[in-house]
Amino acid sequence: MTSRTASAGIDAVRPLRLVLGVDAAACLASGVLLTAASPWLTGLLGLPLALSVPAGIFLLVFGARLALMAGGRGPTRPGVRTVIAVNAVWVVASLALAAGLLIDPTGLGVAFLVVQAVAVAVLTALEAVALRRADLS
């Protein structure tokens, strides 16, 4: 592989690293919010502690993993496919919760769940496009 080819491969992965980094930052911020502010969010959004705290912890762990994937040795095709699948499940679960399945969110809670589901769906679509364009082995 020539220097020019290696450089082109790195450039092709840069957008994927970027969107994974944005996803990581969003997960980490949401994780901190859901764990640290969960007592206040319960009344405000109608999200029970039994849901918000584990979700927040999951987001902290998942966000840290995404940050490692975005930096360091970089993403792998199977790793990014797993991220896309997890994000897709998150979107479906969030919309189900917003629809009142399993919990009874407040109006603000419904808005919160729908907005973050849309944001995750957009990041997931960007990750899928970037993965198709990336030169990963």
PDB file of N, CA, C and O in Angstrom, residues 17-82:
ATOM      1  N   ARG A  17     -15.296   8.190  12.086  1.00  0.00           N
ATOM      2  CA  ARG A  17     -14.763   8.523  13.410  1.00  0.00           C
ATOM      3  C   ARG A  17     -15.474   9.742  13.996  1.00  0.00           C
ATOM      4  O   ARG A  17     -15.786   9.769  15.190  1.00  0.00           O
ATOM      5  N   LEU A  18     -15.738  10.719  13.148  1.00  0.00           N
ATOM      6  CA  LEU A  18     -16.408  11.934  13.609  1.00  0.00           C
ATOM      7  C   LEU A  18     -17.809  11.640  14.124  1.00  0.00           C
ATOM      8  O   LEU A  18     -18.181  12.062  15.225  1.00  0.00           O
ATOM      9  N   VAL A  19     -18.601  10.907  13.362  1.00  0.00           N
ATOM     10  CA  VAL A  19     -19.978  10.643  13.788  1.00  0.00           C
ATOM     11  C   VAL A  19     -19.989   9.724  15.009  1.00  0.00           C
ATOM     12  O   VAL A  19     -20.835   9.892  15.896  1.00  0.00           O
ATOM     13  N   LEU A  20     -19.053   8.792  15.105  1.00  0.00           N
ATOM     14  CA  LEU A  20     -18.952   7.974  16.315  1.00  0.00           C
ATOM     15  C   LEU A  20     -18.576   8.832  17.524  1.00  0.00           C
ATOM     16  O   LEU A  20     -19.077   8.610  18.629  1.00  0.00           O
ATOM     17  N   GLY A  21     -17.722   9.814  17.304  1.00  0.00           N
ATOM     18  CA  GLY A  21     -17.355  10.733  18.390  1.00  0.00           C
ATOM     19  C   GLY A  21     -18.531  11.576  18.854  1.00  0.00           C
ATOM     20  O   GLY A  21     -18.714  11.791  20.058  1.00  0.00           O
ATOM     21  N   VAL A  22     -19.343  12.040  17.909  1.00  0.00           N
ATOM     22  CA  VAL A  22     -20.544  12.809  18.270  1.00  0.00           C
ATOM     23  C   VAL A  22     -21.515  11.910  19.029  1.00  0.00           C
ATOM     24  O   VAL A  22     -22.098  12.322  20.041  1.00  0.00           O
ATOM     25  N   ASP A  23     -21.691  10.687  18.564  1.00  0.00           N
ATOM     26  CA  ASP A  23     -22.560   9.727  19.245  1.00  0.00           C
ATOM     27  C   ASP A  23     -22.045   9.471  20.661  1.00  0.00           C
ATOM     28  O   ASP A  23     -22.821   9.427  21.620  1.00  0.00           O
ATOM     29  N   ALA A  24     -20.734   9.314  20.799  1.00  0.00           N
ATOM     30  CA  ALA A  24     -20.137   9.091  22.118  1.00  0.00           C
ATOM     31  C   ALA A  24     -20.418  10.261  23.051  1.00  0.00           C
ATOM     32  O   ALA A  24     -20.838  10.068  24.196  1.00  0.00           O
ATOM     33  N   ALA A  25     -20.217  11.480  22.557  1.00  0.00           N
ATOM     34  CA  ALA A  25     -20.453  12.669  23.389  1.00  0.00           C
ATOM     35  C   ALA A  25     -21.918  12.759  23.806  1.00  0.00           C
ATOM     36  O   ALA A  25     -22.225  13.074  24.964  1.00  0.00           O
ATOM     37  N   ALA A  26     -22.827  12.469  22.879  1.00  0.00           N
ATOM     38  CA  ALA A  26     -24.258  12.508  23.192  1.00  0.00           C
ATOM     39  C   ALA A  26     -24.616  11.447  24.231  1.00  0.00           C
ATOM     40  O   ALA A  26     -25.387  11.713  25.164  1.00  0.00           O
ATOM     41  N   CYS A  27     -24.063  10.246  24.075  1.00  0.00           N
ATOM     42  CA  CYS A  27     -24.326   9.177  25.046  1.00  0.00           C
ATOM     43  C   CYS A  27     -23.802   9.550  26.429  1.00  0.00           C
ATOM     44  O   CYS A  27     -24.492   9.355  27.435  1.00  0.00           O
ATOM     45  N   LEU A  28     -22.590  10.061  26.469  1.00  0.00           N
ATOM     46  CA  LEU A  28     -22.000  10.420  27.756  1.00  0.00           C
ATOM     47  C   LEU A  28     -22.783  11.548  28.432  1.00  0.00           C
ATOM     48  O   LEU A  28     -23.063  11.483  29.637  1.00  0.00           O
ATOM     49  N   ALA A  29     -23.174  12.550  27.664  1.00  0.00           N
ATOM     50  CA  ALA A  29     -23.960  13.652  28.233  1.00  0.00           C
ATOM     51  C   ALA A  29     -25.322  13.161  28.730  1.00  0.00           C
ATOM     52  O   ALA A  29     -25.758  13.505  29.841  1.00  0.00           O
ATOM     53  N   SER A  30     -25.977  12.342  27.931  1.00  0.00           N
ATOM     54  CA  SER A  30     -27.274  11.800  28.333  1.00  0.00           C
ATOM     55  C   SER A  30     -27.128  10.875  29.533  1.00  0.00           C
ATOM     56  O   SER A  30     -27.988  10.873  30.429  1.00  0.00           O
ATOM     57  N   GLY A  31     -26.063  10.099  29.552  1.00  0.00           N
ATOM     58  CA  GLY A  31     -25.824   9.209  30.680  1.00  0.00           C
ATOM     59  C   GLY A  31     -25.628   9.960  31.978  1.00  0.00           C
ATOM     60  O   GLY A  31     -26.174   9.581  33.019  1.00  0.00           O
ATOM     61  N   VAL A  32     -24.860  11.037  31.925  1.00  0.00           N
ATOM     62  CA  VAL A  32     -24.670  11.864  33.117  1.00  0.00           C
ATOM     63  C   VAL A  32     -26.001  12.467  33.553  1.00  0.00           C
ATOM     64  O   VAL A  32     -26.354  12.445  34.742  1.00  0.00           O
ATOM     65  N   LEU A  33     -26.758  12.984  32.595  1.00  0.00           N
ATOM     66  CA  LEU A  33     -28.060  13.577  32.909  1.00  0.00           C
ATOM     67  C   LEU A  33     -28.992  12.555  33.561  1.00  0.00           C
ATOM     68  O   LEU A  33     -29.604  12.828  34.599  1.00  0.00           O
ATOM     69  N   LEU A  34     -29.115  11.384  32.946  1.00  0.00           N
ATOM     70  CA  LEU A  34     -30.053  10.384  33.458  1.00  0.00           C
ATOM     71  C   LEU A  34     -29.647   9.817  34.807  1.00  0.00           C
ATOM     72  O   LEU A  34     -30.513   9.463  35.613  1.00  0.00           O
ATOM     73  N   THR A  35     -28.368   9.717  35.086  1.00  0.00           N
ATOM     74  CA  THR A  35     -27.950   9.189  36.386  1.00  0.00           C
ATOM     75  C   THR A  35     -27.921  10.275  37.452  1.00  0.00           C
ATOM     76  O   THR A  35     -28.470  10.093  38.529  1.00  0.00           O
ATOM     77  N   ALA A  36     -27.321  11.404  37.151  1.00  0.00           N
ATOM     78  CA  ALA A  36     -27.161  12.453  38.162  1.00  0.00           C
ATOM     79  C   ALA A  36     -28.464  13.192  38.463  1.00  0.00           C
ATOM     80  O   ALA A  36     -28.712  13.572  39.607  1.00  0.00           O
ATOM     81  N   ALA A  37     -29.283  13.394  37.449  1.00  0.00           N
ATOM     82  CA  ALA A  37     -30.515  14.176  37.642  1.00  0.00           C
ATOM     83  C   ALA A  37     -31.754  13.300  37.718  1.00  0.00           C
ATOM     84  O   ALA A  37     -32.872  13.815  37.695  1.00  0.00           O
ATOM     85  N   SER A  38     -31.576  11.998  37.856  1.00  0.00           N
ATOM     86  CA  SER A  38     -32.731  11.104  37.833  1.00  0.00           C
ATOM     87  C   SER A  38     -33.788  11.421  38.893  1.00  0.00           C
ATOM     88  O   SER A  38     -34.982  11.301  38.597  1.00  0.00           O
ATOM     89  N   PRO A  39     -33.423  11.848  40.111  1.00  0.00           N
ATOM     90  CA  PRO A  39     -34.490  12.170  41.067  1.00  0.00           C
ATOM     91  C   PRO A  39     -35.404  13.311  40.582  1.00  0.00           C
ATOM     92  O   PRO A  39     -36.605  13.284  40.820  1.00  0.00           O
ATOM     93  N   TRP A  40     -34.838  14.277  39.878  1.00  0.00           N
ATOM     94  CA  TRP A  40     -35.645  15.395  39.381  1.00  0.00           C
ATOM     95  C   TRP A  40     -36.381  15.019  38.098  1.00  0.00           C
ATOM     96  O   TRP A  40     -37.477  15.489  37.840  1.00  0.00           O
ATOM     97  N   LEU A  41     -35.747  14.175  37.284  1.00  0.00           N
ATOM     98  CA  LEU A  41     -36.363  13.779  36.021  1.00  0.00           C
ATOM     99  C   LEU A  41     -37.587  12.897  36.221  1.00  0.00           C
ATOM    100  O   LEU A  41     -38.478  12.887  35.386  1.00  0.00           O
ATOM    101  N   THR A  42     -37.621  12.180  37.332  1.00  0.00           N
ATOM    102  CA  THR A  42     -38.752  11.291  37.586  1.00  0.00           C
ATOM    103  C   THR A  42     -40.062  12.065  37.559  1.00  0.00           C
ATOM    104  O   THR A  42     -40.993  11.694  36.846  1.00  0.00           O
ATOM    105  N   GLY A  43     -40.134  13.140  38.304  1.00  0.00           N
ATOM    106  CA  GLY A  43     -41.359  13.941  38.331  1.00  0.00           C
ATOM    107  C   GLY A  43     -41.556  14.753  37.071  1.00  0.00           C
ATOM    108  O   GLY A  43     -42.673  14.883  36.563  1.00  0.00           O
ATOM    109  N   LEU A  44     -40.487  15.290  36.545  1.00  0.00           N
ATOM    110  CA  LEU A  44     -40.559  16.174  35.387  1.00  0.00           C
ATOM    111  C   LEU A  44     -40.934  15.426  34.106  1.00  0.00           C
ATOM    112  O   LEU A  44     -41.772  15.888  33.319  1.00  0.00           O
ATOM    113  N   LEU A  45     -40.330  14.270  33.895  1.00  0.00           N
ATOM    114  CA  LEU A  45     -40.532  13.525  32.649  1.00  0.00           C
ATOM    115  C   LEU A  45     -41.405  12.280  32.805  1.00  0.00           C
ATOM    116  O   LEU A  45     -41.853  11.713  31.815  1.00  0.00           O
ATOM    117  N   GLY A  46     -41.608  11.855  34.050  1.00  0.00           N
ATOM    118  CA  GLY A  46     -42.366  10.631  34.269  1.00  0.00           C
ATOM    119  C   GLY A  46     -41.551   9.383  33.988  1.00  0.00           C
ATOM    120  O   GLY A  46     -42.105   8.320  33.716  1.00  0.00           O
ATOM    121  N   LEU A  47     -40.221   9.509  34.059  1.00  0.00           N
ATOM    122  CA  LEU A  47     -39.343   8.354  33.859  1.00  0.00           C
ATOM    123  C   LEU A  47     -38.984   7.784  35.232  1.00  0.00           C
ATOM    124  O   LEU A  47     -38.341   8.465  36.029  1.00  0.00           O
ATOM    125  N   PRO A  48     -39.397   6.569  35.529  1.00  0.00           N
ATOM    126  CA  PRO A  48     -39.091   5.995  36.844  1.00  0.00           C
ATOM    127  C   PRO A  48     -37.589   5.800  37.044  1.00  0.00           C
ATOM    128  O   PRO A  48     -36.842   5.556  36.093  1.00  0.00           O
ATOM    129  N   LEU A  49     -37.169   5.908  38.302  1.00  0.00           N
ATOM    130  CA  LEU A  49     -35.754   5.700  38.637  1.00  0.00           C
ATOM    131  C   LEU A  49     -35.272   4.328  38.167  1.00  0.00           C
ATOM    132  O   LEU A  49     -34.126   4.190  37.717  1.00  0.00           O
ATOM    133  N   ALA A  50     -36.138   3.331  38.255  1.00  0.00           N
ATOM    134  CA  ALA A  50     -35.769   1.978  37.853  1.00  0.00           C
ATOM    135  C   ALA A  50     -35.466   1.895  36.354  1.00  0.00           C
ATOM    136  O   ALA A  50     -34.863   0.935  35.898  1.00  0.00           O
ATOM    137  N   LEU A  51     -35.867   2.894  35.602  1.00  0.00           N
ATOM    138  CA  LEU A  51     -35.568   2.951  34.170  1.00  0.00           C
ATOM    139  C   LEU A  51     -34.437   3.934  33.880  1.00  0.00           C
ATOM    140  O   LEU A  51     -33.496   3.614  33.156  1.00  0.00           O
ATOM    141  N   SER A  52     -34.513   5.132  34.449  1.00  0.00           N
ATOM    142  CA  SER A  52     -33.552   6.177  34.089  1.00  0.00           C
ATOM    143  C   SER A  52     -32.131   5.899  34.581  1.00  0.00           C
ATOM    144  O   SER A  52     -31.170   6.151  33.855  1.00  0.00           O
ATOM    145  N   VAL A  53     -31.995   5.359  35.782  1.00  0.00           N
ATOM    146  CA  VAL A  53     -30.642   5.100  36.297  1.00  0.00           C
ATOM    147  C   VAL A  53     -29.937   4.000  35.502  1.00  0.00           C
ATOM    148  O   VAL A  53     -28.806   4.207  35.029  1.00  0.00           O
ATOM    149  N   PRO A  54     -30.558   2.822  35.291  1.00  0.00           N
ATOM    150  CA  PRO A  54     -29.874   1.815  34.457  1.00  0.00           C
ATOM    151  C   PRO A  54     -29.620   2.306  33.026  1.00  0.00           C
ATOM    152  O   PRO A  54     -28.576   2.004  32.446  1.00  0.00           O
ATOM    153  N   ALA A  55     -30.565   3.056  32.469  1.00  0.00           N
ATOM    154  CA  ALA A  55     -30.361   3.598  31.117  1.00  0.00           C
ATOM    155  C   ALA A  55     -29.172   4.556  31.115  1.00  0.00           C
ATOM    156  O   ALA A  55     -28.354   4.542  30.192  1.00  0.00           O
ATOM    157  N   GLY A  56     -29.070   5.384  32.144  1.00  0.00           N
ATOM    158  CA  GLY A  56     -27.947   6.307  32.248  1.00  0.00           C
ATOM    159  C   GLY A  56     -26.616   5.592  32.375  1.00  0.00           C
ATOM    160  O   GLY A  56     -25.628   5.960  31.728  1.00  0.00           O
ATOM    161  N   ILE A  57     -26.579   4.541  33.183  1.00  0.00           N
ATOM    162  CA  ILE A  57     -25.344   3.770  33.341  1.00  0.00           C
ATOM    163  C   ILE A  57     -24.976   3.093  32.019  1.00  0.00           C
ATOM    164  O   ILE A  57     -23.811   3.111  31.605  1.00  0.00           O
ATOM    165  N   PHE A  58     -25.973   2.529  31.342  1.00  0.00           N
ATOM    166  CA  PHE A  58     -25.716   1.924  30.032  1.00  0.00           C
ATOM    167  C   PHE A  58     -25.117   2.956  29.084  1.00  0.00           C
ATOM    168  O   PHE A  58     -24.149   2.678  28.376  1.00  0.00           O
ATOM    169  N   LEU A  59     -25.704   4.163  29.054  1.00  0.00           N
ATOM    170  CA  LEU A  59     -25.217   5.197  28.145  1.00  0.00           C
ATOM    171  C   LEU A  59     -23.792   5.618  28.478  1.00  0.00           C
ATOM    172  O   LEU A  59     -23.006   5.913  27.571  1.00  0.00           O
ATOM    173  N   LEU A  60     -23.446   5.643  29.747  1.00  0.00           N
ATOM    174  CA  LEU A  60     -22.070   5.982  30.129  1.00  0.00           C
ATOM    175  C   LEU A  60     -21.088   4.929  29.618  1.00  0.00           C
ATOM    176  O   LEU A  60     -20.043   5.264  29.053  1.00  0.00           O
ATOM    177  N   VAL A  61     -21.430   3.669  29.785  1.00  0.00           N
ATOM    178  CA  VAL A  61     -20.560   2.581  29.325  1.00  0.00           C
ATOM    179  C   VAL A  61     -20.501   2.559  27.792  1.00  0.00           C
ATOM    180  O   VAL A  61     -19.424   2.474  27.191  1.00  0.00           O
ATOM    181  N   PHE A  62     -21.668   2.657  27.150  1.00  0.00           N
ATOM    182  CA  PHE A  62     -21.733   2.632  25.692  1.00  0.00           C
ATOM    183  C   PHE A  62     -21.001   3.843  25.101  1.00  0.00           C
ATOM    184  O   PHE A  62     -20.262   3.720  24.124  1.00  0.00           O
ATOM    185  N   GLY A  63     -21.186   5.009  25.707  1.00  0.00           N
ATOM    186  CA  GLY A  63     -20.504   6.212  25.233  1.00  0.00           C
ATOM    187  C   GLY A  63     -18.998   6.105  25.354  1.00  0.00           C
ATOM    188  O   GLY A  63     -18.263   6.523  24.452  1.00  0.00           O
ATOM    189  N   ALA A  64     -18.530   5.512  26.442  1.00  0.00           N
ATOM    190  CA  ALA A  64     -17.087   5.312  26.605  1.00  0.00           C
ATOM    191  C   ALA A  64     -16.550   4.370  25.527  1.00  0.00           C
ATOM    192  O   ALA A  64     -15.493   4.606  24.941  1.00  0.00           O
ATOM    193  N   ARG A  65     -17.312   3.324  25.233  1.00  0.00           N
ATOM    194  CA  ARG A  65     -16.901   2.379  24.187  1.00  0.00           C
ATOM    195  C   ARG A  65     -16.875   3.062  22.817  1.00  0.00           C
ATOM    196  O   ARG A  65     -15.984   2.839  22.010  1.00  0.00           O
ATOM    197  N   LEU A  66     -17.878   3.896  22.556  1.00  0.00           N
ATOM    198  CA  LEU A  66     -17.911   4.642  21.297  1.00  0.00           C
ATOM    199  C   LEU A  66     -16.717   5.587  21.183  1.00  0.00           C
ATOM    200  O   LEU A  66     -16.132   5.730  20.110  1.00  0.00           O
ATOM    201  N   ALA A  67     -16.372   6.230  22.289  1.00  0.00           N
ATOM    202  CA  ALA A  67     -15.225   7.144  22.277  1.00  0.00           C
ATOM    203  C   ALA A  67     -13.947   6.383  21.946  1.00  0.00           C
ATOM    204  O   ALA A  67     -13.110   6.872  21.175  1.00  0.00           O
ATOM    205  N   LEU A  68     -13.796   5.198  22.515  1.00  0.00           N
ATOM    206  CA  LEU A  68     -12.624   4.377  22.194  1.00  0.00           C
ATOM    207  C   LEU A  68     -12.631   3.968  20.725  1.00  0.00           C
ATOM    208  O   LEU A  68     -11.589   3.942  20.070  1.00  0.00           O
ATOM    209  N   MET A  69     -13.810   3.656  20.209  1.00  0.00           N
ATOM    210  CA  MET A  69     -13.921   3.248  18.810  1.00  0.00           C
ATOM    211  C   MET A  69     -13.609   4.424  17.877  1.00  0.00           C
ATOM    212  O   MET A  69     -12.988   4.238  16.834  1.00  0.00           O
ATOM    213  N   ALA A  70     -14.047   5.607  18.254  1.00  0.00           N
ATOM    214  CA  ALA A  70     -13.824   6.791  17.418  1.00  0.00           C
ATOM    215  C   ALA A  70     -12.361   7.196  17.389  1.00  0.00           C
ATOM    216  O   ALA A  70     -11.872   7.726  16.399  1.00  0.00           O
ATOM    217  N   GLY A  71     -11.664   6.944  18.456  1.00  0.00           N
ATOM    218  CA  GLY A  71     -10.248   7.296  18.529  1.00  0.00           C
ATOM    219  C   GLY A  71      -9.405   6.043  18.495  1.00  0.00           C
ATOM    220  O   GLY A  71      -9.822   5.001  17.998  1.00  0.00           O
ATOM    221  N   GLY A  72      -8.227   6.155  19.011  1.00  0.00           N
ATOM    222  CA  GLY A  72      -7.360   4.992  19.135  1.00  0.00           C
ATOM    223  C   GLY A  72      -7.140   4.247  17.835  1.00  0.00           C
ATOM    224  O   GLY A  72      -6.862   4.849  16.801  1.00  0.00           O
ATOM    225  N   ARG A  73      -7.313   2.942  17.884  1.00  0.00           N
ATOM    226  CA  ARG A  73      -7.078   2.101  16.712  1.00  0.00           C
ATOM    227  C   ARG A  73      -8.178   2.247  15.679  1.00  0.00           C
ATOM    228  O   ARG A  73      -8.037   1.791  14.555  1.00  0.00           O
ATOM    229  N   GLY A  74      -9.281   2.831  16.058  1.00  0.00           N
ATOM    230  CA  GLY A  74     -10.331   3.098  15.100  1.00  0.00           C
ATOM    231  C   GLY A  74     -11.419   2.055  15.067  1.00  0.00           C
ATOM    232  O   GLY A  74     -11.343   1.014  15.706  1.00  0.00           O
ATOM    233  N   PRO A  75     -12.435   2.330  14.286  1.00  0.00           N
ATOM    234  CA  PRO A  75     -13.593   1.444  14.206  1.00  0.00           C
ATOM    235  C   PRO A  75     -13.327   0.227  13.325  1.00  0.00           C
ATOM    236  O   PRO A  75     -12.475   0.253  12.447  1.00  0.00           O
ATOM    237  N   THR A  76     -14.081  -0.820  13.592  1.00  0.00           N
ATOM    238  CA  THR A  76     -14.080  -2.001  12.734  1.00  0.00           C
ATOM    239  C   THR A  76     -15.492  -2.142  12.162  1.00  0.00           C
ATOM    240  O   THR A  76     -16.459  -1.648  12.745  1.00  0.00           O
ATOM    241  N   ARG A  77     -15.602  -2.794  11.048  1.00  0.00           N
ATOM    242  CA  ARG A  77     -16.914  -2.989  10.425  1.00  0.00           C
ATOM    243  C   ARG A  77     -17.893  -3.701  11.372  1.00  0.00           C
ATOM    244  O   ARG A  77     -19.002  -3.236  11.574  1.00  0.00           O
ATOM    245  N   PRO A  78     -17.497  -4.835  12.000  1.00  0.00           N
ATOM    246  CA  PRO A  78     -18.434  -5.492  12.923  1.00  0.00           C
ATOM    247  C   PRO A  78     -18.784  -4.616  14.127  1.00  0.00           C
ATOM    248  O   PRO A  78     -19.917  -4.621  14.597  1.00  0.00           O
ATOM    249  N   GLY A  79     -17.816  -3.859  14.612  1.00  0.00           N
ATOM    250  CA  GLY A  79     -18.075  -2.971  15.745  1.00  0.00           C
ATOM    251  C   GLY A  79     -19.093  -1.902  15.413  1.00  0.00           C
ATOM    252  O   GLY A  79     -20.015  -1.631  16.204  1.00  0.00           O
ATOM    253  N   VAL A  80     -18.948  -1.290  14.249  1.00  0.00           N
ATOM    254  CA  VAL A  80     -19.883  -0.229  13.845  1.00  0.00           C
ATOM    255  C   VAL A  80     -21.260  -0.824  13.552  1.00  0.00           C
ATOM    256  O   VAL A  80     -22.285  -0.222  13.879  1.00  0.00           O
ATOM    257  N   ARG A  81     -21.297  -2.006  12.980  1.00  0.00           N
ATOM    258  CA  ARG A  81     -22.592  -2.662  12.755  1.00  0.00           C
ATOM    259  C   ARG A  81     -23.298  -2.924  14.077  1.00  0.00           C
ATOM    260  O   ARG A  81     -24.520  -2.789  14.174  1.00  0.00           O
ATOM    261  N   THR A  82     -22.554  -3.283  15.101  1.00  0.00           N
ATOM    262  CA  THR A  82     -23.134  -3.483  16.426  1.00  0.00           C
ATOM    263  C   THR A  82     -23.678  -2.173  16.977  1.00  0.00           C
ATOM    264  O   THR A  82     -24.776  -2.131  17.536  1.00  0.00           O
TER     265      THR A  82
END
